[in-house]
PDB file of C-alpha atoms in Angstrom:
ATOM      1  CA  MET A   1     -35.442  12.479  -1.157  1.00  0.00           C
ATOM      2  CA  THR A   2     -32.233  10.745  -0.159  1.00  0.00           C
ATOM      3  CA  ALA A   3     -30.985   7.644  -1.871  1.00  0.00           C
ATOM      4  CA  THR A   4     -30.294   4.701   0.358  1.00  0.00           C
ATOM      5  CA  ARG A   5     -27.390   2.435  -0.330  1.00  0.00           C
ATOM      6  CA  SER A   6     -27.575  -1.225   0.357  1.00  0.00           C
ATOM      7  CA  LYS A   7     -24.854  -2.771   2.460  1.00  0.00           C
ATOM      8  CA  PRO A   8     -22.236  -4.679   0.506  1.00  0.00           C
ATOM      9  CA  THR A   9     -22.513  -8.428   0.664  1.00  0.00           C
ATOM     10  CA  PRO A  10     -19.710 -10.457   2.256  1.00  0.00           C
ATOM     11  CA  ALA A  11     -18.584 -11.463  -1.253  1.00  0.00           C
ATOM     12  CA  GLN A  12     -18.433  -7.807  -2.312  1.00  0.00           C
ATOM     13  CA  ARG A  13     -16.436  -6.868   0.791  1.00  0.00           C
ATOM     14  CA  LEU A  14     -13.994  -9.722   0.133  1.00  0.00           C
ATOM     15  CA  ALA A  15     -13.616  -8.650  -3.501  1.00  0.00           C
ATOM     16  CA  GLY A  16     -12.902  -5.083  -2.363  1.00  0.00           C
ATOM     17  CA  ASP A  17     -10.329  -6.273   0.193  1.00  0.00           C
ATOM     18  CA  GLN A  18      -8.636  -8.407  -2.452  1.00  0.00           C
ATOM     19  CA  ALA A  19      -8.526  -5.500  -4.904  1.00  0.00           C
ATOM     20  CA  LEU A  20      -6.941  -3.214  -2.302  1.00  0.00           C
ATOM     21  CA  ALA A  21      -4.403  -5.882  -1.343  1.00  0.00           C
ATOM     22  CA  ARG A  22      -3.481  -6.408  -4.992  1.00  0.00           C
ATOM     23  CA  ALA A  23      -3.103  -2.650  -5.533  1.00  0.00           C
ATOM     24  CA  LEU A  24      -0.846  -2.369  -2.460  1.00  0.00           C
ATOM     25  CA  ARG A  25       1.318  -5.295  -3.598  1.00  0.00           C
ATOM     26  CA  ASN A  26       1.658  -3.697  -7.037  1.00  0.00           C
ATOM     27  CA  ALA A  27       2.622  -0.355  -5.478  1.00  0.00           C
ATOM     28  CA  ILE A  28       5.255  -2.128  -3.343  1.00  0.00           C
ATOM     29  CA  THR A  29       6.759  -4.095  -6.222  1.00  0.00           C
ATOM     30  CA  ASP A  30       6.782  -0.979  -8.449  1.00  0.00           C
ATOM     31  CA  GLY A  31       8.694   0.928  -5.752  1.00  0.00           C
ATOM     32  CA  HIS A  32       5.992   3.508  -5.001  1.00  0.00           C
ATOM     33  CA  VAL A  33       5.383   2.172  -1.475  1.00  0.00           C
ATOM     34  CA  HIS A  34       7.994   0.967   1.031  1.00  0.00           C
ATOM     35  CA  VAL A  35       7.685  -1.611   3.801  1.00  0.00           C
ATOM     36  CA  THR A  36       9.872  -1.396   6.909  1.00  0.00           C
ATOM     37  CA  LEU A  37       9.926  -3.933   9.742  1.00  0.00           C
ATOM     38  CA  PHE A  38      10.463  -2.444  13.201  1.00  0.00           C
ATOM     39  CA  ALA A  39      10.616  -4.241  16.538  1.00  0.00           C
ATOM     40  CA  ASP A  40       7.098  -3.189  17.481  1.00  0.00           C
ATOM     41  CA  GLY A  41       5.373  -3.174  14.111  1.00  0.00           C
ATOM     42  CA  VAL A  42       5.410  -2.589  10.391  1.00  0.00           C
ATOM     43  CA  GLU A  43       5.479   0.761   8.654  1.00  0.00           C
ATOM     44  CA  ILE A  44       4.122   1.095   5.131  1.00  0.00           C
ATOM     45  CA  SER A  45       5.132   4.430   3.662  1.00  0.00           C
ATOM     46  CA  GLY A  46       4.729   6.279   0.419  1.00  0.00           C
ATOM     47  CA  PRO A  47       6.675   9.026  -1.314  1.00  0.00           C
ATOM     48  CA  ASP A  48       8.672  11.421   0.863  1.00  0.00           C
ATOM     49  CA  ASP A  49       8.427   8.899   3.735  1.00  0.00           C
ATOM     50  CA  THR A  50       4.739   9.656   4.254  1.00  0.00           C
ATOM     51  CA  VAL A  51       3.412   6.979   6.589  1.00  0.00           C
ATOM     52  CA  LEU A  52       0.374   5.348   5.031  1.00  0.00           C
ATOM     53  CA  VAL A  53      -0.194   2.844   7.822  1.00  0.00           C
ATOM     54  CA  PHE A  54       1.579   1.463  10.884  1.00  0.00           C
ATOM     55  CA  LEU A  55       0.618  -2.074  11.875  1.00  0.00           C
ATOM     56  CA  SER A  56       1.222  -2.895  15.536  1.00  0.00           C
ATOM     57  CA  ARG A  57       2.080  -6.482  14.798  1.00  0.00           C
ATOM     58  CA  ARG A  58       5.340  -8.311  15.400  1.00  0.00           C
ATOM     59  CA  PHE A  59       7.108 -10.535  12.908  1.00  0.00           C
ATOM     60  CA  ASP A  60      10.133 -12.699  13.645  1.00  0.00           C
ATOM     61  CA  SER A  61      11.894 -11.791  10.414  1.00  0.00           C
ATOM     62  CA  THR A  62      11.636  -9.862   7.187  1.00  0.00           C
ATOM     63  CA  GLY A  63      10.897 -13.180   5.496  1.00  0.00           C
ATOM     64  CA  ALA A  64       7.897 -13.811   7.757  1.00  0.00           C
ATOM     65  CA  LEU A  65       6.555 -10.334   6.987  1.00  0.00           C
ATOM     66  CA  ALA A  66       7.117 -10.823   3.254  1.00  0.00           C
ATOM     67  CA  ARG A  67       5.196 -14.110   3.350  1.00  0.00           C
ATOM     68  CA  PHE A  68       2.353 -12.430   5.240  1.00  0.00           C
ATOM     69  CA  LEU A  69       2.154  -9.626   2.640  1.00  0.00           C
ATOM     70  CA  ARG A  70       2.775 -12.069  -0.243  1.00  0.00           C
ATOM     71  CA  ILE A  71       5.720 -10.074  -1.578  1.00  0.00           C
ATOM     72  CA  ARG A  72       9.405 -10.861  -2.073  1.00  0.00           C
ATOM     73  CA  LYS A  73      11.661 -10.535   0.964  1.00  0.00           C
ATOM     74  CA  SER A  74      13.822  -8.024  -0.921  1.00  0.00           C
ATOM     75  CA  PHE A  75      10.960  -5.496  -0.756  1.00  0.00           C
ATOM     76  CA  VAL A  76      11.059  -5.424   3.074  1.00  0.00           C
ATOM     77  CA  THR A  77      13.578  -3.169   4.850  1.00  0.00           C
ATOM     78  CA  ASP A  78      14.741  -4.346   8.265  1.00  0.00           C
ATOM     79  CA  GLY A  79      14.509  -1.310  10.547  1.00  0.00           C
ATOM     80  CA  ARG A  80      15.260  -3.218  13.734  1.00  0.00           C
ATOM     81  CA  GLN A  81      18.459  -2.397  15.577  1.00  0.00           C
ATOM     82  CA  ASP A  82      21.323  -4.905  15.467  1.00  0.00           C
ATOM     83  CA  GLY A  83      21.249  -7.322  18.378  1.00  0.00           C
ATOM     84  CA  GLU A  84      17.780  -6.292  19.402  1.00  0.00           C
ATOM     85  CA  THR A  85      16.089  -8.548  21.910  1.00  0.00           C
ATOM     86  CA  GLY A  86      12.613  -8.005  20.565  1.00  0.00           C
ATOM     87  CA  SER A  87      11.478  -5.627  23.279  1.00  0.00           C
ATOM     88  CA  PRO A  88       9.335  -2.834  21.879  1.00  0.00           C
ATOM     89  CA  PHE A  89      10.545   0.729  21.646  1.00  0.00           C
ATOM     90  CA  ARG A  90       8.365   3.775  21.386  1.00  0.00           C
ATOM     91  CA  LEU A  91       8.035   5.481  18.029  1.00  0.00           C
ATOM     92  CA  PRO A  92       7.243   9.196  17.865  1.00  0.00           C
ATOM     93  CA  ASN A  93       3.555   9.990  17.614  1.00  0.00           C
ATOM     94  CA  PRO A  94       3.061  12.404  14.698  1.00  0.00           C
ATOM     95  CA  TYR A  95      -0.201  13.646  16.230  1.00  0.00           C
ATOM     96  CA  ALA A  96       1.254  14.695  19.587  1.00  0.00           C
ATOM     97  CA  THR A  97       2.618  18.214  19.914  1.00  0.00           C
ATOM     98  CA  ASP A  98       5.611  17.092  21.981  1.00  0.00           C
ATOM     99  CA  GLY A  99       6.530  14.205  19.649  1.00  0.00           C
ATOM    100  CA  ARG A 100       5.579  11.398  22.073  1.00  0.00           C
TER     101      ARG A 100
END
């Protein structure tokens, strides 16, 4: 006999999302996780520059990203090139054999 699991309620899903967000903010402020703003998205990386997630979302500034993540601006590294116009550039795809 297999046990069936009931689906989480919307309140349970929200509580889980909030717990994960709090854990990520704590990891960022403790220096275990790094946030870098690029022209075409946001990279959240762990130890040894292991990419945990890449968000394909644009932010006008490191301050705007910090407000979105509810962290201090000093925790966000600006990885955009100086004088960049905001046009996206292609990042290497770690899953492709030729690096694109």
